CSV table of C-alpha atoms and ligand atoms in Angstrom, one decimal:
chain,number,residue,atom,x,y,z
A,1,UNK,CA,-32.3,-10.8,10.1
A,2,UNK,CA,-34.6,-9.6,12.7
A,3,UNK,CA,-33.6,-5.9,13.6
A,4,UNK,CA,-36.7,-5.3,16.1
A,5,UNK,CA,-38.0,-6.7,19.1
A,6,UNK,CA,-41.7,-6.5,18.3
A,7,UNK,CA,-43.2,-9.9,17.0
A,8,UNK,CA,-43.3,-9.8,13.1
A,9,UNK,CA,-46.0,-11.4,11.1
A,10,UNK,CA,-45.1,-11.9,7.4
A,11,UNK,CA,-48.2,-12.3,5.5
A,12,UNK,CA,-47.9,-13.4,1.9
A,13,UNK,CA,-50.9,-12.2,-0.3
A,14,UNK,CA,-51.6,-13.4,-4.1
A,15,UNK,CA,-52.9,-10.6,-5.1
A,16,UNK,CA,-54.1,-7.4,-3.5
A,17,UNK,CA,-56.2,-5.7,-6.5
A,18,UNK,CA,-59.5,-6.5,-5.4
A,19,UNK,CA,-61.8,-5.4,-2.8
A,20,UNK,CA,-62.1,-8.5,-1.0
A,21,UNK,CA,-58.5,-9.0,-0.8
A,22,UNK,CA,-57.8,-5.1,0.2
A,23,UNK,CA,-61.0,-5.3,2.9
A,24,UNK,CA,-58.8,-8.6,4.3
A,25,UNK,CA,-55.8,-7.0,4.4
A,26,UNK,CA,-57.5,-3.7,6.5
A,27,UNK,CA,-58.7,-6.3,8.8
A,28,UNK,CA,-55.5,-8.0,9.5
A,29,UNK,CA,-53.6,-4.4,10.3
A,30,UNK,CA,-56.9,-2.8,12.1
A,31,UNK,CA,-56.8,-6.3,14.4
A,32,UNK,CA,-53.1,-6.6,14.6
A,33,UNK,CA,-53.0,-2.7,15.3
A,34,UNK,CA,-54.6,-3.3,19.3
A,35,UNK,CA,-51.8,-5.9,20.0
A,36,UNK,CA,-48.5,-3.0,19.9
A,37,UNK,CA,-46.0,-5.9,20.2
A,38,UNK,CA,-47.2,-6.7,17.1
A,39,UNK,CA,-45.3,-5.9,13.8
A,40,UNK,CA,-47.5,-7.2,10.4
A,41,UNK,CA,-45.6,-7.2,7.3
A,42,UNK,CA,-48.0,-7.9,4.0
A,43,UNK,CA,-46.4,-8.6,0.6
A,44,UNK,CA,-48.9,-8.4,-2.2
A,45,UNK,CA,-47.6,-11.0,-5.3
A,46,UNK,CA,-49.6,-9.6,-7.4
A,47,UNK,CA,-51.1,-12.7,-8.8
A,48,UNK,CA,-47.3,-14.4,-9.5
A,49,UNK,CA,-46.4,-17.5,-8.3
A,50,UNK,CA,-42.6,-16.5,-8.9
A,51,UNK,CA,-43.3,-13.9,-6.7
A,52,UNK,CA,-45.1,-15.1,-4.0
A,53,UNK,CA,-42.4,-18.0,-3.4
A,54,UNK,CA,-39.4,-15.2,-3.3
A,55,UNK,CA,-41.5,-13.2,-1.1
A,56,UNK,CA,-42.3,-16.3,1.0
A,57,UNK,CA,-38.0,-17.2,0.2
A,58,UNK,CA,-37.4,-13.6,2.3
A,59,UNK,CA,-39.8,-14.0,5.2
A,60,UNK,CA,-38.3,-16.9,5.6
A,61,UNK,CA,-34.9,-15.3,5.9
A,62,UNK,CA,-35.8,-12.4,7.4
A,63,UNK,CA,-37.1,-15.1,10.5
A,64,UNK,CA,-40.6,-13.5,10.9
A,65,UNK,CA,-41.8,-14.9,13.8
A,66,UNK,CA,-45.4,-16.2,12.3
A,67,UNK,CA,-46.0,-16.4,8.5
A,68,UNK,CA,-49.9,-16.5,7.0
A,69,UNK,CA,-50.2,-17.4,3.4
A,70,UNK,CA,-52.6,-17.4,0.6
A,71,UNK,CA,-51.4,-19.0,-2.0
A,72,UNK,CA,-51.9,-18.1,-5.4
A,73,UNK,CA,-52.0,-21.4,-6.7
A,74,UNK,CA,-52.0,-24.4,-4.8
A,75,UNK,CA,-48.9,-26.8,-6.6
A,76,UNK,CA,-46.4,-23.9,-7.0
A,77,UNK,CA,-46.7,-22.5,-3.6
A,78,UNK,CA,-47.0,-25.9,-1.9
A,79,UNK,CA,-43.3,-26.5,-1.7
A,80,UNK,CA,-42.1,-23.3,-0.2
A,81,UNK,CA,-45.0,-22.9,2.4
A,82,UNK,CA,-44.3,-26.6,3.9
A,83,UNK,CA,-40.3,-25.9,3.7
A,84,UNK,CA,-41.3,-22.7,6.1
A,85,UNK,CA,-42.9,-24.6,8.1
A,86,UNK,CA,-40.6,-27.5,8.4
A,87,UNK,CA,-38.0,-25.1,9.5
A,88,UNK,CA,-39.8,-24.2,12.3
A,89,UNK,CA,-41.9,-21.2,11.2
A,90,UNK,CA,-45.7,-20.9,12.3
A,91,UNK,CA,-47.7,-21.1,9.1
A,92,UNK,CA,-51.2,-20.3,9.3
A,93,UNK,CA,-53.1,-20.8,5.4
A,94,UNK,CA,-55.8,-18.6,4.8
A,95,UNK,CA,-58.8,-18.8,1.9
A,96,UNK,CA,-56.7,-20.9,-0.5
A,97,UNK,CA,-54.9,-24.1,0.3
A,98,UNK,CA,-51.4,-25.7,-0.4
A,99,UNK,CA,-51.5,-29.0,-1.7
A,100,UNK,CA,-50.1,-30.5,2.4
A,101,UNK,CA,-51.5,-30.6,5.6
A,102,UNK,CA,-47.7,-29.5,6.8
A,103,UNK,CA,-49.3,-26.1,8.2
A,104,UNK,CA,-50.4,-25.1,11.9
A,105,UNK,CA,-53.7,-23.8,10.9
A,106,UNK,CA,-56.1,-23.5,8.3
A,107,UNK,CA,-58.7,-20.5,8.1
A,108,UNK,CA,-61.5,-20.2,5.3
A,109,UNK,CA,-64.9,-20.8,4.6
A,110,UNK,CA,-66.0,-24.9,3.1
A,111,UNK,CA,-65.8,-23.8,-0.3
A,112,UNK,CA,-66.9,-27.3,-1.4
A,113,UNK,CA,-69.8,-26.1,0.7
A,114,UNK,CA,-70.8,-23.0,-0.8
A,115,UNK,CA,-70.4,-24.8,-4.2
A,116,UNK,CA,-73.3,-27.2,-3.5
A,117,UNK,CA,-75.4,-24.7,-1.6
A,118,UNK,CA,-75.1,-22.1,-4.4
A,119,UNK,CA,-76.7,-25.4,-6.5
A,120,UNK,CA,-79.2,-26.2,-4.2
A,121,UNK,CA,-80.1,-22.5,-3.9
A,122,UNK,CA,-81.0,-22.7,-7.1
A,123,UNK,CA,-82.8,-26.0,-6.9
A,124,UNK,CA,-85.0,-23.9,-4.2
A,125,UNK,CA,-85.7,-21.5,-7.4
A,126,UNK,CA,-86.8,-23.1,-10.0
A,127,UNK,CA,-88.9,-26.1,-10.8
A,128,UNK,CA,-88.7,-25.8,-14.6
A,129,UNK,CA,-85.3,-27.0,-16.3
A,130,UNK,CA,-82.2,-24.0,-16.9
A,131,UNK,CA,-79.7,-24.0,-18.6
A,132,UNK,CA,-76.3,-22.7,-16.9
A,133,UNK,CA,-73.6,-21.0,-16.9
A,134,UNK,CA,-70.1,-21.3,-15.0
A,135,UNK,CA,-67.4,-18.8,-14.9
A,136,UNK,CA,-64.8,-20.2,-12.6
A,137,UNK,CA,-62.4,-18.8,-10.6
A,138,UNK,CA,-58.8,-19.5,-11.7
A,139,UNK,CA,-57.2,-23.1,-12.4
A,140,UNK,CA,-55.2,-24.6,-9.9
A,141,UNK,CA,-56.8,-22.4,-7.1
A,142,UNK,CA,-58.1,-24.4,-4.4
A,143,UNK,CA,-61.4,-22.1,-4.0
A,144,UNK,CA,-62.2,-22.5,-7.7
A,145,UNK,CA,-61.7,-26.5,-7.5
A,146,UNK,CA,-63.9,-26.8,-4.8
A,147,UNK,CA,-66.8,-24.3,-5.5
A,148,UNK,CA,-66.7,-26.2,-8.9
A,149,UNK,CA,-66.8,-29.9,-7.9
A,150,UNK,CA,-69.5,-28.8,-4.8
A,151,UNK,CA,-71.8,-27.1,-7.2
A,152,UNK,CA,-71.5,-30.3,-9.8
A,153,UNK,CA,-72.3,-32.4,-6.8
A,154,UNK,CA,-74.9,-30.3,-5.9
A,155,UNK,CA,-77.0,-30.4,-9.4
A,156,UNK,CA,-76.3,-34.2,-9.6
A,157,UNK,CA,-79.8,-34.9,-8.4
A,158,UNK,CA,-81.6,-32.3,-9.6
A,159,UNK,CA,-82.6,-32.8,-13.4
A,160,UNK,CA,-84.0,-29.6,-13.6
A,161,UNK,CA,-80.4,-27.5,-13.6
A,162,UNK,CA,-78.4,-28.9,-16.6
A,163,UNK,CA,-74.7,-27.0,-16.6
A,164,UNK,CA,-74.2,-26.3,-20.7
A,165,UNK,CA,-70.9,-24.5,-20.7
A,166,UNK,CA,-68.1,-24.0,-17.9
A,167,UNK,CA,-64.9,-21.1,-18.3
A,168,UNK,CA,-62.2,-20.1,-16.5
A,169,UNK,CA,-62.9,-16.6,-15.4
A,170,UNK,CA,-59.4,-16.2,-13.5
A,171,UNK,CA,-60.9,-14.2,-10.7
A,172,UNK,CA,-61.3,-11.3,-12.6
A,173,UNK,CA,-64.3,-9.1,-14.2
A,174,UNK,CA,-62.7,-8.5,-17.6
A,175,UNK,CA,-61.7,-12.1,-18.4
A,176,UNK,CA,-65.5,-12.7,-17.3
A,177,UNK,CA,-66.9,-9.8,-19.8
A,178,UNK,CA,-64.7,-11.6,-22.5
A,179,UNK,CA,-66.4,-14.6,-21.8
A,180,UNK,CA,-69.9,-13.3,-22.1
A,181,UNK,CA,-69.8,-12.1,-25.0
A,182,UNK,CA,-67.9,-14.9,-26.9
A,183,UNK,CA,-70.7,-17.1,-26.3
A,184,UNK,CA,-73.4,-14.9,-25.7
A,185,UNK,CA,-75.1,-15.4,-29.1
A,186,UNK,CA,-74.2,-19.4,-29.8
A,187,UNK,CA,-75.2,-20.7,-26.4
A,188,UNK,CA,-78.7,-20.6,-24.8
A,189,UNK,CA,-78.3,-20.1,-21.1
A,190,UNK,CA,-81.2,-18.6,-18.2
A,191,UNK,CA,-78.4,-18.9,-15.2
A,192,UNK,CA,-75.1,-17.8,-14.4
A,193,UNK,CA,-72.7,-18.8,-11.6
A,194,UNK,CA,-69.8,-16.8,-11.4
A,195,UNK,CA,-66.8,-18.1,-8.9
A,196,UNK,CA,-66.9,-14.8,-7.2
A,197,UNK,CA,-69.4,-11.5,-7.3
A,198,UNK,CA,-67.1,-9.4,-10.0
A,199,UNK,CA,-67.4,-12.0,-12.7
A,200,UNK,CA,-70.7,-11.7,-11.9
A,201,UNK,CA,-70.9,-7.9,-12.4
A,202,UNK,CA,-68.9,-9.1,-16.0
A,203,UNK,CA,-71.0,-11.3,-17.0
A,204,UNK,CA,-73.9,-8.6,-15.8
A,205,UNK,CA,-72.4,-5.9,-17.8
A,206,UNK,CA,-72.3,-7.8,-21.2
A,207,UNK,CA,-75.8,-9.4,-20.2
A,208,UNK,CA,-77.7,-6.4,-19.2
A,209,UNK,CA,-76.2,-4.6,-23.1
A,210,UNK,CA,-77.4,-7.9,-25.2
A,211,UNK,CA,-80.0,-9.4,-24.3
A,212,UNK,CA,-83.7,-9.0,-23.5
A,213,UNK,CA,-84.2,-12.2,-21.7
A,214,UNK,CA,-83.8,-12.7,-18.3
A,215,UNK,CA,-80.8,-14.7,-16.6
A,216,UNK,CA,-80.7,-15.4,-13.1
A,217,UNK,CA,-77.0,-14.0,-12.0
A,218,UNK,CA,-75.4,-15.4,-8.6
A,219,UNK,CA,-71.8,-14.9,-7.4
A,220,UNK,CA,-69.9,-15.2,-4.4
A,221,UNK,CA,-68.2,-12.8,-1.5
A,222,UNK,CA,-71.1,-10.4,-1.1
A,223,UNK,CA,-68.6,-7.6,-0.2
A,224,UNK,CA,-70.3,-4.4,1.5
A,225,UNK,CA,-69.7,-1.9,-1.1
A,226,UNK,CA,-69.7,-4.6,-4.0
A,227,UNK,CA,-71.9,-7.8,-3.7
A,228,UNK,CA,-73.8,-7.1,-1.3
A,229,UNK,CA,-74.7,-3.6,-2.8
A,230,UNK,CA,-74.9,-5.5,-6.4
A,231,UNK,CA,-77.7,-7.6,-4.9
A,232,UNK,CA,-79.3,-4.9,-3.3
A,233,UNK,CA,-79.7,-2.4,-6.2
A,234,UNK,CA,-80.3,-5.4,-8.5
A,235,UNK,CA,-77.2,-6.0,-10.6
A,236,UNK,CA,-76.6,-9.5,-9.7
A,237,UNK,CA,-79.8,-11.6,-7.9
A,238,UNK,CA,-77.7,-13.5,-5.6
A,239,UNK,CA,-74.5,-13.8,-3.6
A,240,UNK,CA,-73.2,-16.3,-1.1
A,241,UNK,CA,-70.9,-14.6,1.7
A,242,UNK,CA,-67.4,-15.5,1.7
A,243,UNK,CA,-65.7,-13.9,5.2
A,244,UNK,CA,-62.1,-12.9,4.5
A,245,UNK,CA,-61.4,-13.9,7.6
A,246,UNK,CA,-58.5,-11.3,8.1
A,247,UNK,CA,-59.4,-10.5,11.9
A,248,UNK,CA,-59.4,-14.1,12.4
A,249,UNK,CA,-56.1,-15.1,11.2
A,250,UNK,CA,-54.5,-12.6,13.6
A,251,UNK,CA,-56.3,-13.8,16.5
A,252,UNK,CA,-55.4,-17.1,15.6
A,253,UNK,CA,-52.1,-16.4,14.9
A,254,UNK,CA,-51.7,-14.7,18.5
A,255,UNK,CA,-53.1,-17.8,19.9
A,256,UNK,CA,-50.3,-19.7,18.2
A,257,UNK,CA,-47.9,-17.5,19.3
A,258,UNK,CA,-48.6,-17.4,22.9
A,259,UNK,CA,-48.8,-21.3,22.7
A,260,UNK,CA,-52.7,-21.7,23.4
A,261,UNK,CA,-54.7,-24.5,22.4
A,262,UNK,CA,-56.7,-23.9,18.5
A,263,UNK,CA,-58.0,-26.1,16.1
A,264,UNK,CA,-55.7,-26.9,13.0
A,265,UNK,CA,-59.0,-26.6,10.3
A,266,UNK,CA,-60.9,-23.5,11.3
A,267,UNK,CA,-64.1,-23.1,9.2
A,268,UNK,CA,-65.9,-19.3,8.7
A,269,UNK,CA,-69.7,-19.7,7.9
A,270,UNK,CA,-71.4,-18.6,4.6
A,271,UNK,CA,-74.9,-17.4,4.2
A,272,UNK,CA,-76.6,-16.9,1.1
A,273,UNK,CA,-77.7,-13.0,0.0
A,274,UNK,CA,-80.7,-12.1,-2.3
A,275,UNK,CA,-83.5,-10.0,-2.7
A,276,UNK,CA,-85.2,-11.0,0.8
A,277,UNK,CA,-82.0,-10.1,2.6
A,278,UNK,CA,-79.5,-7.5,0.8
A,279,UNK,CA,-81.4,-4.5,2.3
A,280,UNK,CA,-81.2,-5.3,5.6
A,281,UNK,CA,-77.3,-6.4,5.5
A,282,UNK,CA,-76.4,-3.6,3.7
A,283,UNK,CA,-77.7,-0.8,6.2
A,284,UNK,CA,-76.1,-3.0,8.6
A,285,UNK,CA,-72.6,-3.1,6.7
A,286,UNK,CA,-73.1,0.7,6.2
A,287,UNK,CA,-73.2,0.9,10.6
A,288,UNK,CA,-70.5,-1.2,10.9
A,289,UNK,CA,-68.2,1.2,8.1
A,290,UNK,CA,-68.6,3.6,10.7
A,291,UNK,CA,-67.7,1.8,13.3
A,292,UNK,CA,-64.9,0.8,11.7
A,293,UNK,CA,-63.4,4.7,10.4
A,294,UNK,CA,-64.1,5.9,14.2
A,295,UNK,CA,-62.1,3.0,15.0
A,296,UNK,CA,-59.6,3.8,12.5
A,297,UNK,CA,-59.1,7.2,13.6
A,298,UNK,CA,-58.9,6.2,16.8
A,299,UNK,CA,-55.6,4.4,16.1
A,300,UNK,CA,-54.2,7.3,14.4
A,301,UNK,CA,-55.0,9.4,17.2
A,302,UNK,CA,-53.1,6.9,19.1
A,303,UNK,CA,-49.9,6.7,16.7
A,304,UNK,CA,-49.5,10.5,16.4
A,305,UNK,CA,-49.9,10.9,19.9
A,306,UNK,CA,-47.2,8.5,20.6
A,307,UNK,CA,-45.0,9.8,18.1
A,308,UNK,CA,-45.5,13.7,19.7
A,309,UNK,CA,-44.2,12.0,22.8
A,310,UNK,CA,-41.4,10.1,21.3
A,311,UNK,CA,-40.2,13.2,19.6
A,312,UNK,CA,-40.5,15.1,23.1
A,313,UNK,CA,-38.9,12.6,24.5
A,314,UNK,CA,-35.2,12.5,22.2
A,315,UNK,CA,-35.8,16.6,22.4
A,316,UNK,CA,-35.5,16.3,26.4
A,317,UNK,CA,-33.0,13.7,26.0
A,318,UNK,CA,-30.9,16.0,24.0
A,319,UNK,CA,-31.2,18.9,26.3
A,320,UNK,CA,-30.3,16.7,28.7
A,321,UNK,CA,-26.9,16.0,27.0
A,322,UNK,CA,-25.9,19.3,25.4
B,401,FRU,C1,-60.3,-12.3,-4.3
B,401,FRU,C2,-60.9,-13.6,-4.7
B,401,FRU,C3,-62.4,-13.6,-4.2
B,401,FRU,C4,-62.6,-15.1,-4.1
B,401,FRU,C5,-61.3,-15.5,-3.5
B,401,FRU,C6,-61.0,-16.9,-3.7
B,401,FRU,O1,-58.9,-12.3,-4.8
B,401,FRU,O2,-60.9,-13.8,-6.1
B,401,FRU,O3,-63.2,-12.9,-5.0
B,401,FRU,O4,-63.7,-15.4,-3.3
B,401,FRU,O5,-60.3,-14.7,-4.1
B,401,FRU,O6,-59.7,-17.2,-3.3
């Protein structure tokens, strides 16, 4: 039951130990922190599908006001998301997708899209046939599905890029390392595309330690601080930006609120990064960390000053009675 009168956002998370997913959840409470009325709750399941439905189970309960979900996997979570929302709750999806349209909005990047550009990227490389490599993000996640069947699509009518071996990566740098070097020795390969940037680092890591020859490395996210600093210092050649999109779920979700018009499908743009352009973004990104401690700081400033005058406040309040 709700217990204040501020407006409470319940956002349910898959996981929160990455930097992408961390950099969207900063984003959500720096946006949601100029809007006081505002009260943003983020559970972190921790990559469990268990978990995220109970944590979606409790929001529920608890009657947040708005509820914004990325869901883990897309079957397991689809059930519990479109039972929120049929009971009246605002559900915004964000990155990956339920297996319904029974949402209010959908925010992400076409990862179909990026799939098929990240293919024809590399039909823009090379005019001599490679062999390539795919680490995927996990199975059953929406993203992974769709970066997948874009960048099959994509090599379709190139004969020069031949795919020779496809794994599931899970999202993670470790299961990509594994991968690498199980196959490192019995499989020829001169590319790798890895379903986000740190199963590209992975796959780098194991790379850069066992062989001579050089393979063409692209991920996705370009991340100030990871991808995007990975391309620049030449770790990985190539990245394709995947926004988080945290500031623009809680915009979107204030426009839900206050009942203004929005679109249902709300697409974030992608771009590539490589060497022509990682220098340049990451000076920029660099500015824009600045900006965005100052900023931080600033809301501190705010909250401790507010909290000085609610204790001086309750102090004159108690004079007052004594
Ligand atoms: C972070 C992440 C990103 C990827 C996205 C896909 O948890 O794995 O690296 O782009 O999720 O949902």
């Amino acid at each position: 039951e709700k217990k204040t009168n501020k407006i409470i956002i319940g956002f349910s998370q898959c996981t929160s130990s990455d930097l992408w997913r961390q950099s969207m959840n900063s984003e959500m409470f720096r946006t949601a922190s100029f809007h006081p009325e505002l009260e943003l709750i983020i559970k972190d399941a921790k990559g469990e599908n268990w978990r995220q439905i109970k944590q979606i189970e409790n929001f529920i309960e608890q009657k947040v006001d708005l509820l914004i979900i990325s869901p883990n996997q897309s079957d397991p979570i689809t059930d519990i998301a479109v039972s929120a929302f049929e009971q009246g709750i605002p559900t915004i999806i964000i990155d990956r997708k339920i297996n319904s349209y029974k949402y209010s909005a959908y925010i992400g990047a076409d990862n179909y899209e990026i799939g098929k550009n990240v293919a024809q990227y590399l039909g823009t490389l090379f005019n001599t046939p490679k062999k390539i490599i795919e680490i995927t993000g996990l199975e059953g996640s929406s993203p992974a599905q769709e970066r997948h069947n874009g960048f099959i699509n994509g090599i379709k009518p190139n004969s020069q890029l031949k795919l020779v071996y496809s794994e599931d990566g899970k999202w993670n740098q470790l299961n990509a390392e594994e991968i690498t070097k199980n196959i490192i020795d019995s499989i020829d390969f001169d590319v790798v595309f890895a379903h986000n940037d740190i199963m590209a680092l992975g796959a780098s890591n194991i790379i850069n330690k066992n062989i001579n020859k050089k393979v063409f490395i692209i991920g996705i996210d370009a991340l100030p601080n990871l991808g995007l600093d990975m391309v620049d210092k030449g770790i990985i050649n190539a990245s394709f930006l995947y926004p988080t999109g945290g500031n623009e779920a809680i915009n979107l979700a204030l426009k839900i609120l206050q009942k203004q018009p929005h679109h249902k499908l709300n697409l974030l743009s992608s771009a590539i990064v490589d060497e022509s352009n990682a220098k340049v973004l990451n000076l920029q990104a660099a500015q824009l960390t600045i900006f965005q401690d100052q900023i931080e700081k600033q809301i501190q400033n705010i909250k401790n000053q507010e909290l000085k005058y609610n204790n001086q406040k309750t102090l004159l309040n108690t004079t007052v009675i004594s």
